[in-house]
Coordinates of C-alpha atoms in Angstrom, one line a residue:
M15 CA -42.1 -32.9 -8.5
D16 CA -42.8 -30.4 -11.1
L17 CA -40.3 -27.4 -11.2
T18 CA -42.7 -24.1 -11.0
R19 CA -41.7 -21.5 -13.8
T20 CA -40.1 -19.7 -10.7
E21 CA -37.9 -22.6 -9.9
V22 CA -37.5 -23.0 -14.1
A23 CA -35.7 -19.3 -13.5
K24 CA -33.9 -19.6 -10.9
A25 CA -32.2 -22.3 -11.7
G26 CA -31.1 -21.0 -15.4
T27 CA -30.2 -17.8 -13.4
S28 CA -28.2 -20.0 -11.2
R29 CA -26.3 -21.7 -14.2
G30 CA -25.9 -18.1 -15.7
S31 CA -23.8 -16.8 -12.9
A32 CA -21.9 -19.0 -12.8
T33 CA -20.7 -18.4 -16.6
A34 CA -21.1 -15.3 -16.0
R35 CA -18.4 -15.0 -13.3
L36 CA -16.2 -17.1 -15.0
A37 CA -15.8 -14.5 -18.5
L38 CA -16.1 -12.2 -16.0
M39 CA -12.8 -13.9 -14.2
A40 CA -10.9 -14.7 -17.5
V41 CA -9.7 -10.7 -18.1
P42 CA -7.9 -10.5 -15.4
V43 CA -7.1 -13.9 -15.0
A44 CA -5.1 -12.7 -18.8
F45 CA -3.6 -9.9 -17.1
F46 CA -1.8 -12.1 -14.5
A47 CA -0.9 -14.8 -16.6
V48 CA 0.2 -12.2 -19.0
F49 CA 1.9 -9.7 -17.4
F50 CA 3.2 -11.1 -13.8
A51 CA 3.4 -14.8 -14.0
Y52 CA 5.4 -14.4 -17.5
P53 CA 7.8 -11.9 -16.2
V54 CA 8.1 -13.2 -13.3
A55 CA 8.6 -16.7 -14.2
A56 CA 11.3 -15.5 -17.1
I57 CA 13.2 -13.7 -14.1
V58 CA 12.8 -16.6 -11.8
A59 CA 13.8 -18.9 -14.5
R60 CA 16.6 -17.1 -16.6
G61 CA 18.8 -16.9 -13.3
L62 CA 18.1 -20.7 -11.9
K63 CA 17.9 -22.5 -15.5
I64 CA 21.4 -23.0 -16.8
D65 CA 21.9 -25.1 -20.6
G66 CA 18.8 -25.6 -19.7
S67 CA 18.3 -28.1 -16.7
W68 CA 17.5 -26.3 -13.3
Q69 CA 20.3 -25.4 -10.6
L70 CA 18.3 -25.6 -8.0
G71 CA 21.5 -26.3 -5.3
R72 CA 22.0 -22.6 -6.8
I73 CA 18.9 -21.7 -3.2
V74 CA 21.3 -23.5 -0.7
D75 CA 24.6 -21.9 -2.3
V76 CA 23.1 -18.3 -2.2
L77 CA 21.7 -19.4 1.6
A78 CA 24.9 -20.2 2.8
Q79 CA 26.4 -16.8 2.7
P80 CA 27.8 -14.4 5.0
D81 CA 26.3 -12.0 3.0
V82 CA 23.0 -13.7 1.7
R83 CA 22.3 -14.1 5.9
H84 CA 23.0 -10.6 6.9
V85 CA 20.6 -9.1 4.7
L86 CA 17.8 -11.5 5.7
W87 CA 18.7 -10.8 9.3
F88 CA 18.2 -6.7 8.9
T89 CA 14.8 -7.1 6.2
T90 CA 13.3 -9.8 9.2
W91 CA 14.9 -7.5 12.8
Q92 CA 13.8 -3.9 11.3
A93 CA 10.9 -5.4 9.8
L94 CA 10.0 -6.3 13.7
A95 CA 11.5 -3.3 14.7
S96 CA 9.5 -1.2 12.6
T97 CA 5.8 -2.4 13.1
A98 CA 6.8 -2.8 17.5
L99 CA 7.4 1.0 17.2
T100 CA 4.7 1.5 15.7
L101 CA 2.6 -0.2 17.4
L102 CA 3.1 1.5 20.6
I103 CA 3.0 4.8 19.3
A104 CA 0.1 4.8 16.5
L105 CA -2.0 2.9 19.5
P106 CA -2.7 5.8 21.6
G107 CA -3.8 7.4 18.8
A108 CA -6.2 4.9 17.7
Y109 CA -7.5 5.8 21.3
V110 CA -7.7 9.6 21.1
F111 CA -9.9 9.0 17.3
A112 CA -11.4 6.2 18.7
R113 CA -12.8 7.1 21.6
F114 CA -12.9 11.2 21.8
D115 CA -14.8 14.0 19.7
F116 CA -12.6 17.2 20.0
P117 CA -12.7 20.3 17.7
G118 CA -10.5 19.4 13.9
K119 CA -10.5 15.9 14.5
Q120 CA -11.6 15.8 11.0
V121 CA -8.5 17.2 10.1
L122 CA -6.8 15.7 12.1
R123 CA -7.8 12.6 10.7
A124 CA -6.7 13.7 6.7
V125 CA -3.8 14.9 8.3
V126 CA -2.4 11.3 9.9
T127 CA -3.4 9.2 6.8
V128 CA -1.2 11.7 3.8
P129 CA 2.3 9.3 5.1
F130 CA 0.9 6.4 4.1
V131 CA -0.3 7.5 0.5
L132 CA 2.8 9.5 -0.1
P133 CA 5.6 7.6 -2.1
T134 CA 8.6 5.8 -0.7
V135 CA 10.7 7.7 -2.4
V136 CA 9.0 11.3 -0.5
V137 CA 9.0 10.0 2.6
G138 CA 12.6 9.3 2.3
T139 CA 13.5 12.8 1.0
A140 CA 11.3 13.8 3.7
F141 CA 13.9 12.2 6.8
L142 CA 16.5 13.0 4.7
A143 CA 15.5 16.5 5.0
L144 CA 15.0 16.7 8.2
V145 CA 17.9 14.1 9.7
G146 CA 20.3 14.1 7.2
R147 CA 23.4 15.5 6.0
G148 CA 23.1 19.7 6.4
G149 CA 18.9 18.6 8.2
L150 CA 17.2 20.5 10.8
L151 CA 19.0 18.7 13.3
D152 CA 22.2 18.7 11.5
E153 CA 22.0 22.6 11.1
L154 CA 20.4 23.5 15.2
W155 CA 22.2 20.5 17.4
G156 CA 24.3 18.4 14.9
V157 CA 23.0 15.5 15.0
R158 CA 22.6 13.3 12.0
L159 CA 20.2 10.0 11.8
D160 CA 21.3 8.8 8.4
T161 CA 22.9 6.1 7.2
T162 CA 21.7 5.1 10.4
V163 CA 18.9 2.4 11.0
W164 CA 16.4 5.1 13.6
A165 CA 16.0 7.1 10.8
I166 CA 14.7 4.1 8.5
L167 CA 12.7 3.0 11.8
L168 CA 10.9 6.6 12.2
A169 CA 10.5 7.0 8.3
H170 CA 8.7 3.2 8.9
V171 CA 6.4 5.0 11.5
F172 CA 5.7 7.9 9.2
F173 CA 4.8 6.0 7.0
N174 CA 2.7 3.1 8.8
Y175 CA 0.3 5.4 11.2
A176 CA -2.5 5.8 9.9
V177 CA -2.4 1.7 9.3
V178 CA -2.7 1.2 13.1
V179 CA -5.3 4.1 13.2
R180 CA -7.1 3.1 10.9
T181 CA -7.8 -0.4 11.5
V182 CA -7.6 -0.2 15.3
G183 CA -9.0 2.4 15.6
G184 CA -12.1 1.7 13.1
L185 CA -12.8 -1.3 15.4
W186 CA -11.9 0.5 18.4
S187 CA -14.8 3.3 18.0
Q188 CA -17.4 0.3 17.8
L189 CA -16.9 -1.6 20.8
D190 CA -20.1 -1.0 22.7
P191 CA -18.4 0.7 25.8
G192 CA -20.9 -0.6 28.1
Q193 CA -19.4 -4.3 28.2
E194 CA -16.1 -2.5 29.9
E195 CA -18.1 -0.3 32.3
A196 CA -20.3 -3.5 33.0
A197 CA -17.0 -5.1 34.1
R198 CA -16.1 -1.6 36.7
V199 CA -19.1 -2.1 37.7
L200 CA -18.5 -5.9 38.4
G201 CA -15.2 -4.4 40.5
A202 CA -12.4 -5.0 37.9
S203 CA -10.3 -2.4 38.3
R204 CA -10.4 0.1 34.8
T205 CA -6.6 -1.6 33.7
Q206 CA -8.5 -5.4 34.6
A207 CA -11.2 -4.8 32.1
W208 CA -9.8 -2.8 29.2
R209 CA -7.6 -5.7 30.0
R210 CA -9.9 -8.4 30.0
V211 CA -12.8 -6.8 28.1
T212 CA -11.4 -5.1 25.6
L213 CA -8.2 -5.8 24.4
P214 CA -9.5 -9.7 23.4
A215 CA -11.7 -7.7 21.8
L216 CA -9.3 -5.0 19.7
A217 CA -6.8 -8.4 18.8
P218 CA -7.7 -9.5 16.0
A219 CA -7.4 -5.8 14.4
V220 CA -4.2 -4.5 16.2
A221 CA -2.9 -7.8 14.4
A222 CA -4.2 -7.4 11.4
A223 CA -2.8 -3.9 12.3
A224 CA 0.8 -5.4 12.8
L225 CA 0.9 -8.0 9.9
M226 CA -0.2 -5.0 7.1
V227 CA 2.7 -3.1 8.9
F228 CA 5.0 -5.6 9.8
L229 CA 4.7 -6.5 5.3
F230 CA 5.2 -3.0 4.9
T231 CA 7.8 -2.7 6.3
F232 CA 9.3 -6.0 5.1
T233 CA 9.2 -5.4 1.9
S234 CA 11.2 -1.4 2.7
F235 CA 12.8 -0.8 -0.6
G236 CA 12.2 3.3 -1.1
V237 CA 13.2 4.1 2.7
V238 CA 16.0 2.3 3.3
Q239 CA 17.2 2.4 -0.1
I240 CA 17.5 6.8 0.6
L241 CA 18.0 6.7 4.4
G242 CA 20.2 3.5 4.5
G243 CA 22.6 3.9 2.1
P244 CA 25.6 0.9 1.8
A245 CA 25.6 -0.2 5.1
F246 CA 21.5 -2.2 5.7
S247 CA 19.7 -3.5 3.0
T248 CA 16.6 -5.2 2.8
L249 CA 15.6 -8.2 0.0
E250 CA 13.8 -5.6 -2.1
V251 CA 16.6 -3.2 -2.0
E252 CA 19.9 -6.3 -2.2
I253 CA 16.9 -7.7 -5.1
Y254 CA 17.9 -4.3 -7.1
R255 CA 21.5 -4.3 -6.5
Q256 CA 21.6 -7.9 -8.0
T257 CA 19.8 -6.7 -10.2
S258 CA 21.3 -3.9 -11.8
Q259 CA 24.8 -3.2 -10.5
I260 CA 26.4 -6.7 -9.7
F261 CA 24.8 -8.4 -12.5
D262 CA 23.8 -11.7 -10.7
L263 CA 20.3 -12.9 -11.5
S264 CA 20.7 -16.5 -10.2
T265 CA 21.0 -14.5 -7.1
A266 CA 18.8 -11.9 -7.5
A267 CA 15.9 -15.0 -8.2
V268 CA 16.6 -16.7 -5.1
L269 CA 16.0 -13.6 -2.9
T270 CA 12.8 -13.4 -5.0
L271 CA 11.6 -16.8 -4.5
I272 CA 12.9 -16.3 -0.8
Q273 CA 10.0 -12.8 0.0
F274 CA 8.1 -14.6 -1.8
A275 CA 7.4 -17.2 0.2
A276 CA 7.6 -14.9 2.9
V277 CA 5.0 -12.5 2.5
A278 CA 2.7 -15.1 1.5
A279 CA 3.1 -16.2 4.6
I280 CA 2.3 -12.5 6.4
L281 CA -0.3 -12.4 3.3
A282 CA -2.1 -15.9 4.7
V283 CA -2.1 -15.0 8.2
H284 CA -3.3 -11.8 7.2
A285 CA -5.9 -13.1 5.7
W286 CA -6.8 -15.4 9.0
T287 CA -7.2 -12.5 11.0
V288 CA -9.3 -10.4 9.0
R289 CA -11.3 -12.9 9.1
R290 CA -11.2 -13.1 13.2
R291 CA -12.4 -9.5 12.7
E292 CA -15.3 -9.5 11.3
T293 CA -17.2 -12.7 12.7
A294 CA -16.4 -12.6 16.1
L295 CA -18.0 -9.1 17.2
R296 CA -21.0 -7.4 17.7
L297 CA -20.8 -3.8 17.2
V298 CA -22.3 -0.5 17.3
D299 CA -22.7 2.5 15.6
A300 CA -19.8 4.1 15.7
A301 CA -20.7 7.9 16.0
T302 CA -22.4 7.5 19.5
T303 CA -19.2 6.2 21.6
A304 CA -16.8 9.4 21.0
R305 CA -17.0 12.2 23.5
R306 CA -15.6 15.1 24.4
P307 CA -12.2 14.6 26.8
R308 CA -12.4 14.8 31.0
G309 CA -10.0 15.4 33.2
T310 CA -6.7 15.5 33.3
G311 CA -5.3 12.2 32.3
Q312 CA -7.6 12.4 28.9
W313 CA -6.9 15.5 28.0
A314 CA -3.3 15.0 28.6
L315 CA -3.6 12.1 26.4
L316 CA -4.9 14.0 23.6
A317 CA -2.3 16.9 24.0
G318 CA 0.0 14.1 23.8
V319 CA -1.0 12.0 20.2
L320 CA -1.3 16.5 18.6
V321 CA 2.4 16.5 19.9
T322 CA 3.6 13.2 17.8
V323 CA 1.4 13.9 15.2
A324 CA 3.0 17.7 15.0
G325 CA 6.8 15.8 15.2
L326 CA 6.4 13.3 13.9
L327 CA 4.9 13.6 10.8
V328 CA 4.0 17.2 9.8
L329 CA 7.9 18.3 10.9
P330 CA 9.1 15.7 8.6
L331 CA 6.9 17.1 5.7
A332 CA 7.1 20.8 6.7
V333 CA 11.4 20.8 6.9
L334 CA 11.1 18.9 2.9
V335 CA 8.4 21.7 1.6
E336 CA 11.0 24.8 3.7
R337 CA 14.2 23.5 2.4
S338 CA 12.8 23.3 -1.7
L339 CA 12.3 26.8 -0.6
G340 CA 15.7 27.3 0.1
A341 CA 17.2 28.9 -3.1
P342 CA 15.5 32.3 -3.2
G343 CA 13.1 33.1 -5.6
F344 CA 12.0 29.8 -5.7
G345 CA 15.3 29.2 -7.0
Y346 CA 15.0 24.9 -6.8
Y347 CA 11.2 24.8 -8.3
R348 CA 12.7 27.0 -11.5
A349 CA 16.0 25.3 -12.5
L350 CA 13.0 21.9 -12.7
T351 CA 12.7 23.7 -16.5
R352 CA 16.6 24.2 -17.5
E353 CA 18.3 21.1 -19.1
D354 CA 20.7 19.5 -18.0
G355 CA 22.5 17.3 -20.1
G356 CA 23.0 14.6 -16.8
A357 CA 20.4 12.7 -14.8
F358 CA 18.0 13.8 -17.7
L359 CA 17.7 14.1 -21.5
V360 CA 14.7 16.6 -21.4
P361 CA 13.9 19.3 -18.4
P362 CA 13.0 17.1 -14.8
I363 CA 9.6 19.4 -14.7
E364 CA 8.9 16.8 -17.6
A365 CA 8.0 14.2 -14.9
I366 CA 5.1 16.3 -13.8
G367 CA 3.0 15.0 -16.8
N368 CA 5.0 11.7 -17.6
S369 CA 3.5 10.9 -13.5
L370 CA -0.3 11.7 -14.2
Q371 CA -0.8 10.1 -17.6
Y372 CA 1.0 7.2 -16.8
A373 CA -0.8 7.2 -13.6
V374 CA -3.9 8.2 -14.9
A375 CA -3.7 5.1 -17.8
A376 CA -2.3 2.9 -14.9
T377 CA -5.9 3.5 -13.4
V378 CA -8.0 2.9 -15.8
I379 CA -6.7 -0.5 -16.3
A380 CA -6.3 -1.2 -12.9
V381 CA -10.4 -0.6 -12.3
V382 CA -11.4 -2.3 -15.5
I383 CA -9.1 -4.9 -14.0
G384 CA -10.2 -4.9 -10.7
A385 CA -13.6 -4.1 -10.9
L386 CA -14.0 -6.9 -12.9
A387 CA -11.9 -9.4 -10.5
A388 CA -14.6 -8.5 -8.3
T389 CA -17.5 -9.2 -9.4
A390 CA -16.4 -12.3 -9.8
L391 CA -15.4 -12.6 -6.6
T392 CA -19.2 -11.5 -4.5
R393 CA -20.3 -14.6 -4.8
R394 CA -18.6 -16.3 -1.0
D395 CA -20.1 -19.7 -1.8
A396 CA -17.8 -19.8 -5.0
G397 CA -15.5 -22.9 -4.3
R398 CA -12.1 -23.1 -3.7
F399 CA -11.2 -21.6 -7.6
V400 CA -12.8 -18.8 -7.0
R401 CA -11.2 -18.6 -3.1
G402 CA -8.3 -18.9 -5.3
F403 CA -8.3 -16.3 -8.1
D404 CA -8.9 -14.2 -4.3
A405 CA -5.5 -15.3 -3.8
L406 CA -4.2 -14.4 -7.2
L407 CA -4.6 -11.2 -6.7
M408 CA -2.7 -10.5 -3.5
L409 CA 0.5 -12.3 -4.9
P410 CA 1.5 -8.7 -7.1
L411 CA 2.1 -7.5 -3.1
G412 CA 4.2 -11.2 -2.0
V413 CA 7.1 -10.7 -4.6
S414 CA 9.4 -7.4 -5.2
A415 CA 8.5 -4.8 -7.8
V416 CA 11.9 -5.1 -8.4
T417 CA 11.5 -8.1 -10.5
V418 CA 8.6 -7.2 -11.9
G419 CA 10.4 -4.0 -13.7
F420 CA 13.4 -6.4 -14.8
G421 CA 11.2 -9.1 -15.7
F422 CA 8.8 -6.3 -18.2
L423 CA 12.5 -6.1 -19.7
I424 CA 13.5 -9.5 -20.3
A425 CA 9.8 -10.7 -21.1
L426 CA 8.5 -8.6 -23.1
D427 CA 10.7 -7.8 -25.3
E428 CA 9.7 -10.3 -28.9
P429 CA 6.0 -10.3 -30.4
P430 CA 3.8 -10.0 -30.6
L431 CA 4.4 -8.8 -26.8
D432 CA 7.3 -6.2 -27.5
L433 CA 6.5 -3.5 -25.5
R434 CA 10.1 -2.3 -23.9
S435 CA 9.7 0.8 -26.6
S436 CA 6.3 1.4 -25.7
W437 CA 5.0 4.0 -23.5
L438 CA 2.4 1.3 -22.2
L439 CA 4.6 -0.4 -20.1
V440 CA 4.6 1.8 -17.5
P441 CA 1.4 1.8 -16.7
L442 CA 0.8 -2.2 -17.3
A443 CA 3.2 -2.1 -14.7
Q444 CA 1.8 0.7 -12.3
A445 CA -1.5 -1.1 -12.7
L446 CA -0.9 -4.4 -10.6
V447 CA 0.1 -2.6 -8.0
G448 CA -3.7 -0.7 -8.2
V449 CA -5.9 -4.4 -8.7
P450 CA -5.7 -5.4 -5.3
F451 CA -6.2 -2.3 -3.5
V452 CA -9.6 -1.7 -6.1
V453 CA -10.6 -4.6 -5.4
R454 CA -10.4 -4.9 -1.5
T455 CA -12.2 -1.5 -1.9
M456 CA -15.2 -2.7 -4.3
L457 CA -15.7 -6.1 -3.3
P458 CA -16.8 -5.8 1.1
V459 CA -19.6 -2.7 -0.9
L460 CA -20.8 -5.3 -3.0
R461 CA -21.2 -8.6 -1.4
A462 CA -23.2 -5.5 0.6
V463 CA -25.9 -6.0 -2.8
D464 CA -28.8 -7.7 -1.5
V465 CA -29.0 -11.1 -3.5
R466 CA -32.4 -11.2 -3.9
L467 CA -31.9 -8.0 -6.3
R468 CA -30.0 -9.5 -9.1
E469 CA -31.8 -13.5 -9.2
A470 CA -35.3 -10.9 -9.6
A471 CA -33.6 -8.8 -12.3
S472 CA -32.8 -11.6 -14.4
V473 CA -36.3 -13.7 -13.5
L474 CA -37.4 -10.8 -15.0
G475 CA -35.0 -11.2 -18.4
A476 CA -31.9 -9.0 -17.7
S477 CA -28.8 -10.0 -19.4
P478 CA -25.9 -10.3 -16.4
W479 CA -24.4 -7.3 -18.0
R480 CA -28.0 -5.2 -17.1
V481 CA -28.2 -6.3 -14.1
W482 CA -24.7 -5.1 -13.4
R483 CA -25.3 -1.4 -15.3
E484 CA -28.9 -1.5 -13.7
V485 CA -28.3 -2.8 -9.6
D486 CA -25.2 -3.1 -8.4
L487 CA -22.9 0.1 -10.7
P488 CA -25.9 2.0 -8.7
M489 CA -24.5 1.2 -5.0
V490 CA -21.1 1.3 -6.5
R491 CA -20.5 4.1 -7.6
R492 CA -19.6 5.3 -5.1
A493 CA -16.9 2.7 -4.1
L494 CA -15.7 2.5 -7.5
L495 CA -14.4 6.3 -7.3
V496 CA -13.2 5.5 -4.1
A497 CA -10.9 2.5 -5.3
A498 CA -9.9 4.8 -8.6
G499 CA -7.8 7.6 -6.5
F500 CA -6.1 5.3 -4.5
A501 CA -4.9 3.4 -8.2
F502 CA -4.7 6.8 -8.5
A503 CA -2.4 7.6 -6.0
V504 CA -0.6 4.4 -5.7
S505 CA 0.7 4.8 -9.1
L506 CA 1.9 8.4 -9.0
G507 CA 4.4 6.4 -6.5
E508 CA 5.2 3.6 -7.7
F509 CA 9.3 3.2 -7.4
G510 CA 10.1 -0.4 -7.6
A511 CA 9.3 -1.2 -11.1
T512 CA 9.3 2.2 -12.8
V513 CA 12.6 2.6 -11.6
F514 CA 13.4 -0.3 -14.5
I515 CA 11.4 0.6 -16.7
A516 CA 11.2 4.4 -17.4
R517 CA 13.0 6.3 -19.5
P518 CA 15.4 8.3 -19.8
D519 CA 13.6 11.1 -21.6
N520 CA 9.7 10.3 -20.1
P521 CA 10.9 9.3 -15.8
T522 CA 8.7 9.6 -13.2
L523 CA 8.4 12.0 -10.2
P524 CA 9.9 9.6 -8.2
V525 CA 12.4 8.1 -10.4
A526 CA 13.4 11.5 -10.8
V527 CA 13.4 12.4 -7.2
A528 CA 16.0 9.6 -6.8
R529 CA 17.6 10.5 -9.3
L530 CA 17.8 13.7 -8.4
L531 CA 19.5 12.7 -4.6
G532 CA 22.3 10.3 -6.3
R533 CA 24.0 13.1 -7.4
P534 CA 26.3 15.2 -5.7
G535 CA 26.1 19.5 -5.0
D536 CA 23.1 21.8 -3.2
L537 CA 20.7 22.0 -6.7
N538 CA 20.5 18.5 -7.1
Y539 CA 19.1 18.4 -3.7
G540 CA 17.3 21.6 -3.4
Q541 CA 15.5 20.2 -7.1
A542 CA 15.3 16.5 -5.5
M543 CA 12.7 18.6 -2.2
A544 CA 11.1 20.4 -4.4
L545 CA 9.8 17.7 -6.9
S546 CA 9.4 15.6 -3.7
T547 CA 7.2 18.6 -2.3
I548 CA 5.6 18.7 -5.8
L549 CA 4.0 15.1 -5.7
M550 CA 3.1 15.2 -1.9
L551 CA 0.0 18.3 -3.1
V552 CA -0.2 16.0 -5.6
C553 CA -1.4 13.4 -2.8
A554 CA -2.2 15.1 -0.2
V555 CA -4.7 16.5 -3.0
A556 CA -6.0 12.9 -4.6
L557 CA -6.7 12.0 -0.3
V558 CA -8.3 15.0 0.5
V559 CA -10.6 14.0 -3.6
L560 CA -10.8 10.4 -1.9
E561 CA -12.0 11.8 2.2
R562 CA -14.7 13.4 0.3
L563 CA -16.3 10.6 -1.3
R564 CA -15.2 7.7 1.5
P565 CA -19.1 6.5 2.7
D566 CA -18.4 7.7 6.8
R567 CA -17.7 3.2 7.6
S568 CA -15.3 3.3 10.5
G569 CA -13.3 0.6 10.4
E570 CA -12.7 0.8 7.3
F571 CA -9.0 1.7 5.7

């Protein structure tokens, strides 16, 4: 049977779409190959390859060391404990944000989200001001929790509270309350109705949130580095110690492989739970499910959540600001403008400009690479190759940032990739972490675009670039701005890789804070508090902009 002109055009469009998709994938694949796979492979090979032969037995030798087994145990144990504690404390908050409507709810939502976008160095510094030597608890009651596991666990809850509230609360707000009410009419108690109706529906979101919290705490670096002291080390901290202090690259390489395997498994399970959450439920408009609290119990629950937010999330940040103002006449802030000839070759205040410049450059790189990748992934039926490409984009979340940073120094030191003296080294490392956030922000919006609009434009003769410019871009412009905001916030606070590659005359804010905390004296401590406060304010401003740009789509984090 003869094909019609339209069918021929559509067939040509399909072939052209596949070719265009491969072309779009080429740039992100090349970027990740050169600036991620190559540096990581270089440091692993440097650690496990001796005299041209692989020493795979070194893996067994490293795992047999008692210190390494202790690090593995503590990394897993504290991640499990942090995840359980976060769920216990944050689930009531998720319910309040999902089901209650009260004055100041949007402001409180922004307050809850601020800790998540803060750099881990700021989180560690804030809790150091609260529970450390000379901190608020030490001054009031003589209680110190720094260098204890409780300080680490509470800081992890502080950082991940918003993950549970936004992920679980977003889905909870879209569940039809009529289903639970129907179970009550049929004779079920309130507890039975929640356990048999609501809990099974929420289970995928709870599992997704728990896995994400576990991922963040399993790879924790800045918080443990500042609060843990010499007694506690996660895999990430131990990789940093083996690399920068002991110079044992073989042990660092083995630990990197272990962390990568563990995080890859976590990401695989997380992807499965997200697919369940997306396909298993019929949801309603979130705006129809929230109502004013009723009765003493609900008002008490709201009050309890407000007290938790004030005590756990607001108080550490308030103490951080208060400590930064400890010297008369903004003395700690004024001290940032002076050279000290010690940890810095320039006044610490210059770290602000450096961080902003690096973050802007990293954001541009991450948005370009991420937008190309998200566009290539728009087709759901793209096949295994493209699904593998999707997994590739998440790999930077599964490999130690410390390994990536040190790998940059080892691999990118010869022409044509001799970048060790280039300022681009820092934003390139930061962009690697920003790309996954850009892809995850843009991909759902791109997939929501009616494919028939693209086909119609192609049939009418539009090139793939014009189709994207005329059809996709107007619909995803807001998502693109949100993605840029997330990439900027993530780049601004990146610490694990930057601590290796930021030059002494161009420190970033997180690196400057860590260096100041590592030096004795009240002046250095106060300057660290001041820089952390500045970094917190910049991230908070970025969050406010994000909240204004983000469409009101509950369930998206």
